[in-house]
Tab-separated table of N, CA and C in Angstrom:
chain	number	residue	atom	x	y	z
Z	150	MET	N	104.419	60.891	143.030
Z	150	MET	CA	103.360	61.856	143.009
Z	150	MET	C	103.957	63.211	143.394
Z	151	PRO	N	103.886	64.171	142.522
Z	151	PRO	CA	104.445	65.492	142.840
Z	151	PRO	C	103.601	66.192	143.907
Z	152	PHE	N	104.268	66.923	144.768
Z	152	PHE	CA	103.548	67.675	145.786
Z	152	PHE	C	104.329	68.925	146.151
Z	153	ARG	N	103.639	69.835	146.796
Z	153	ARG	CA	104.260	71.074	147.271
Z	153	ARG	C	103.825	71.274	148.713
Z	154	GLU	N	104.793	71.324	149.614
Z	154	GLU	CA	104.514	71.567	151.023
Z	154	GLU	C	104.565	73.069	151.268
Z	155	VAL	N	103.534	73.588	151.914
Z	155	VAL	CA	103.453	75.023	152.174
Z	155	VAL	C	103.263	75.228	153.674
Z	156	PHE	N	104.118	76.024	154.253
Z	156	PHE	CA	103.971	76.413	155.652
Z	156	PHE	C	103.205	77.734	155.656
Z	157	VAL	N	101.889	77.653	155.847
Z	157	VAL	CA	101.030	78.811	155.619
Z	157	VAL	C	101.341	80.003	156.509
Z	158	PHE	N	101.874	79.770	157.683
Z	158	PHE	CA	102.144	80.891	158.574
Z	158	PHE	C	103.550	81.436	158.404
Z	159	ARG	N	104.325	80.859	157.499
Z	159	ARG	CA	105.691	81.330	157.258
Z	159	ARG	C	105.885	81.914	155.865
Z	160	GLN	N	105.009	81.589	154.926
Z	160	GLN	CA	105.193	82.021	153.540
Z	160	GLN	C	104.205	83.139	153.200
Z	161	ALA	N	104.728	84.196	152.631
Z	161	ALA	CA	103.903	85.353	152.266
Z	161	ALA	C	102.801	84.945	151.294
Z	162	GLY	N	101.590	85.349	151.586
Z	162	GLY	CA	100.461	85.087	150.701
Z	162	GLY	C	99.833	83.718	150.866
Z	163	ALA	N	100.463	82.830	151.622
Z	163	ALA	CA	99.957	81.465	151.741
Z	163	ALA	C	98.637	81.405	152.504
Z	164	VAL	N	98.481	82.226	153.529
Z	164	VAL	CA	97.225	82.239	154.283
Z	164	VAL	C	96.082	82.679	153.376
Z	165	ASP	N	96.304	83.723	152.596
Z	165	ASP	CA	95.264	84.200	151.672
Z	165	ASP	C	94.902	83.131	150.647
Z	166	GLU	N	95.905	82.424	150.128
Z	166	GLU	CA	95.656	81.365	149.146
Z	166	GLU	C	94.851	80.227	149.768
Z	167	LEU	N	95.185	79.848	150.996
Z	167	LEU	CA	94.464	78.781	151.690
Z	167	LEU	C	93.000	79.150	151.879
Z	168	VAL	N	92.745	80.357	152.349
Z	168	VAL	CA	91.367	80.803	152.569
Z	168	VAL	C	90.619	80.903	151.245
Z	169	ARG	N	91.276	81.372	150.203
Z	169	ARG	CA	90.634	81.482	148.881
Z	169	ARG	C	90.248	80.105	148.349
Z	170	LYS	N	91.132	79.107	148.514
Z	170	LYS	CA	90.869	77.773	147.962
Z	170	LYS	C	89.878	76.967	148.787
Z	171	THR	N	89.941	77.106	150.126
Z	171	THR	CA	89.142	76.234	150.984
Z	171	THR	C	88.028	76.943	151.732
Z	172	GLY	N	88.071	78.270	151.775
Z	172	GLY	CA	87.056	79.010	152.492
Z	172	GLY	C	87.261	79.058	153.993
Z	173	ALA	N	88.407	78.569	154.466
Z	173	ALA	CA	88.659	78.564	155.913
Z	173	ALA	C	90.152	78.624	156.177
Z	174	LEU	N	90.468	78.989	157.403
Z	174	LEU	CA	91.859	78.990	157.842
Z	174	LEU	C	92.039	77.785	158.755
Z	175	ALA	N	92.323	76.649	158.159
Z	175	ALA	CA	92.501	75.403	158.899
Z	175	ALA	C	93.601	74.598	158.233
Z	176	ALA	N	94.358	73.895	159.038
Z	176	ALA	CA	95.425	73.059	158.508
Z	176	ALA	C	95.430	71.759	159.300
Z	177	PRO	N	95.852	70.658	158.725
Z	177	PRO	CA	96.418	70.531	157.393
Z	177	PRO	C	95.330	70.487	156.320
Z	178	VAL	N	95.734	70.808	155.116
Z	178	VAL	CA	94.859	70.738	153.949
Z	178	VAL	C	95.635	70.067	152.831
Z	179	VAL	N	94.997	69.111	152.160
Z	179	VAL	CA	95.580	68.482	150.980
Z	179	VAL	C	94.711	68.887	149.800
Z	180	VAL	N	95.324	69.536	148.820
Z	180	VAL	CA	94.610	69.986	147.627
Z	180	VAL	C	95.029	69.099	146.465
Z	181	VAL	N	94.036	68.532	145.773
Z	181	VAL	CA	94.279	67.713	144.585
Z	181	VAL	C	93.401	68.300	143.491
Z	182	GLY	N	94.034	68.927	142.514
Z	182	GLY	CA	93.269	69.607	141.472
Z	182	GLY	C	92.510	70.769	142.082
Z	183	HIS	N	91.181	70.743	141.927
Z	183	HIS	CA	90.341	71.804	142.491
Z	183	HIS	C	89.599	71.335	143.737
Z	184	ARG	N	89.939	70.146	144.219
Z	184	ARG	CA	89.267	69.594	145.397
Z	184	ARG	C	90.255	69.505	146.546
Z	185	PHE	N	89.747	69.391	147.763
Z	185	PHE	CA	90.646	69.350	148.912
Z	185	PHE	C	90.052	68.530	150.048
Z	186	VAL	N	90.943	68.103	150.936
Z	186	VAL	CA	90.569	67.470	152.199
Z	186	VAL	C	91.139	68.352	153.295
Z	187	ARG	N	90.294	68.802	154.196
Z	187	ARG	CA	90.713	69.647	155.307
Z	187	ARG	C	90.806	68.784	156.560
Z	188	GLY	N	91.901	68.932	157.316
Z	188	GLY	CA	92.101	68.158	158.535
Z	188	GLY	C	92.726	66.804	158.226
Z	189	TYR	N	92.984	66.033	159.274
Z	189	TYR	CA	93.576	64.708	159.091
Z	189	TYR	C	92.461	63.691	158.969
Z	190	ASP	N	92.206	63.245	157.750
Z	190	ASP	CA	91.176	62.253	157.470
Z	190	ASP	C	91.728	61.295	156.425
Z	191	PRO	N	92.427	60.239	156.858
Z	191	PRO	CA	93.076	59.348	155.892
Z	191	PRO	C	92.103	58.692	154.919
Z	192	TYR	N	90.878	58.395	155.354
Z	192	TYR	CA	89.914	57.762	154.460
Z	192	TYR	C	89.462	58.731	153.366
Z	193	ALA	N	89.210	59.973	153.736
Z	193	ALA	CA	88.827	60.978	152.741
Z	193	ALA	C	89.976	61.248	151.781
Z	194	LEU	N	91.196	61.260	152.299
Z	194	LEU	CA	92.362	61.490	151.450
Z	194	LEU	C	92.533	60.356	150.446
Z	195	LEU	N	92.422	59.109	150.897
Z	195	LEU	CA	92.524	57.972	149.976
Z	195	LEU	C	91.418	58.011	148.927
Z	196	ALA	N	90.205	58.355	149.343
Z	196	ALA	CA	89.096	58.444	148.393
Z	196	ALA	C	89.356	59.531	147.358
Z	197	LEU	N	89.836	60.683	147.797
Z	197	LEU	CA	90.125	61.782	146.873
Z	197	LEU	C	91.215	61.388	145.885
Z	198	LEU	N	92.287	60.787	146.374
Z	198	LEU	CA	93.377	60.367	145.488
Z	198	LEU	C	92.894	59.323	144.483
Z	199	ALA	N	92.028	58.411	144.915
Z	199	ALA	CA	91.486	57.403	143.997
Z	199	ALA	C	90.576	58.052	142.959
Z	200	GLU	N	89.708	58.960	143.397
Z	200	GLU	CA	88.794	59.634	142.467
Z	200	GLU	C	89.537	60.477	141.439
Z	201	GLU	N	90.666	61.039	141.827
Z	201	GLU	CA	91.451	61.868	140.914
Z	201	GLU	C	92.434	61.044	140.078
Z	202	GLY	N	92.456	59.710	140.276
Z	202	GLY	CA	93.278	58.830	139.450
Z	202	GLY	C	94.723	58.676	139.886
Z	203	TRP	N	95.058	59.112	141.098
Z	203	TRP	CA	96.441	58.993	141.567
Z	203	TRP	C	96.738	57.619	142.141
Z	204	ILE	N	95.720	56.948	142.681
Z	204	ILE	CA	95.897	55.599	143.225
Z	204	ILE	C	94.718	54.744	142.792
Z	205	GLN	N	94.888	53.434	142.875
Z	205	GLN	CA	93.791	52.516	142.586
Z	205	GLN	C	92.922	52.395	143.827
Z	206	PRO	N	91.605	52.441	143.665
Z	206	PRO	CA	90.744	52.303	144.842
Z	206	PRO	C	90.941	50.938	145.476
Z	207	LYS	N	90.955	50.925	146.790
Z	207	LYS	CA	91.118	49.686	147.530
Z	207	LYS	C	89.753	49.041	147.698
Z	208	LYS	N	89.690	47.745	147.462
Z	208	LYS	CA	88.424	47.042	147.642
Z	208	LYS	C	88.164	46.853	149.121
Z	209	SER	N	86.935	47.025	149.502
Z	209	SER	CA	86.574	46.836	150.905
Z	209	SER	C	86.078	45.417	151.115
Z	210	VAL	N	85.861	45.068	152.347
Z	210	VAL	CA	85.370	43.732	152.680
Z	210	VAL	C	84.031	43.490	152.011
Z	211	THR	N	83.219	44.510	151.877
Z	211	THR	CA	81.895	44.333	151.276
Z	211	THR	C	81.962	44.145	149.765
Z	212	ASP	N	83.123	44.395	149.150
Z	212	ASP	CA	83.263	44.205	147.708
Z	212	ASP	C	83.566	42.756	147.340
Z	213	ARG	N	83.834	41.921	148.330
Z	213	ARG	CA	84.166	40.523	148.040
Z	213	ARG	C	82.907	39.766	147.642
Z	214	PRO	N	83.054	38.810	146.709
Z	214	PRO	CA	81.879	38.020	146.328
Z	214	PRO	C	81.401	37.168	147.505
Z	215	VAL	N	80.115	37.041	147.621
Z	215	VAL	CA	79.536	36.224	148.685
Z	215	VAL	C	79.444	34.792	148.185
Z	216	PRO	N	79.991	33.818	148.959
Z	216	PRO	CA	79.909	32.424	148.506
Z	216	PRO	C	78.453	31.949	148.515
Z	217	PRO	N	78.112	31.079	147.567
Z	217	PRO	CA	76.726	30.585	147.526
Z	217	PRO	C	76.417	29.769	148.785
Z	218	SER	N	75.197	29.883	149.262
Z	218	SER	CA	74.808	29.096	150.438
Z	218	SER	C	74.505	27.674	150.010
Z	219	GLU	N	74.734	26.761	150.939
Z	219	GLU	CA	74.516	25.335	150.609
Z	219	GLU	C	73.120	24.911	150.929
């Protein structure tokens, strides 16, 4: 998966780009296409990557078939 790491406080124009894309000055931010996850939220990041087609969605416990009752 291609990515670009940006150190917003070290690279010219990076702070302006971050605020333009996300509306806030907060890090970390993961941008996928035109959508983003702000802060460290692994569940939101996995959901975003799955929705954008980068990974297969993981099935949750509630997705398992329920065995028939006897």
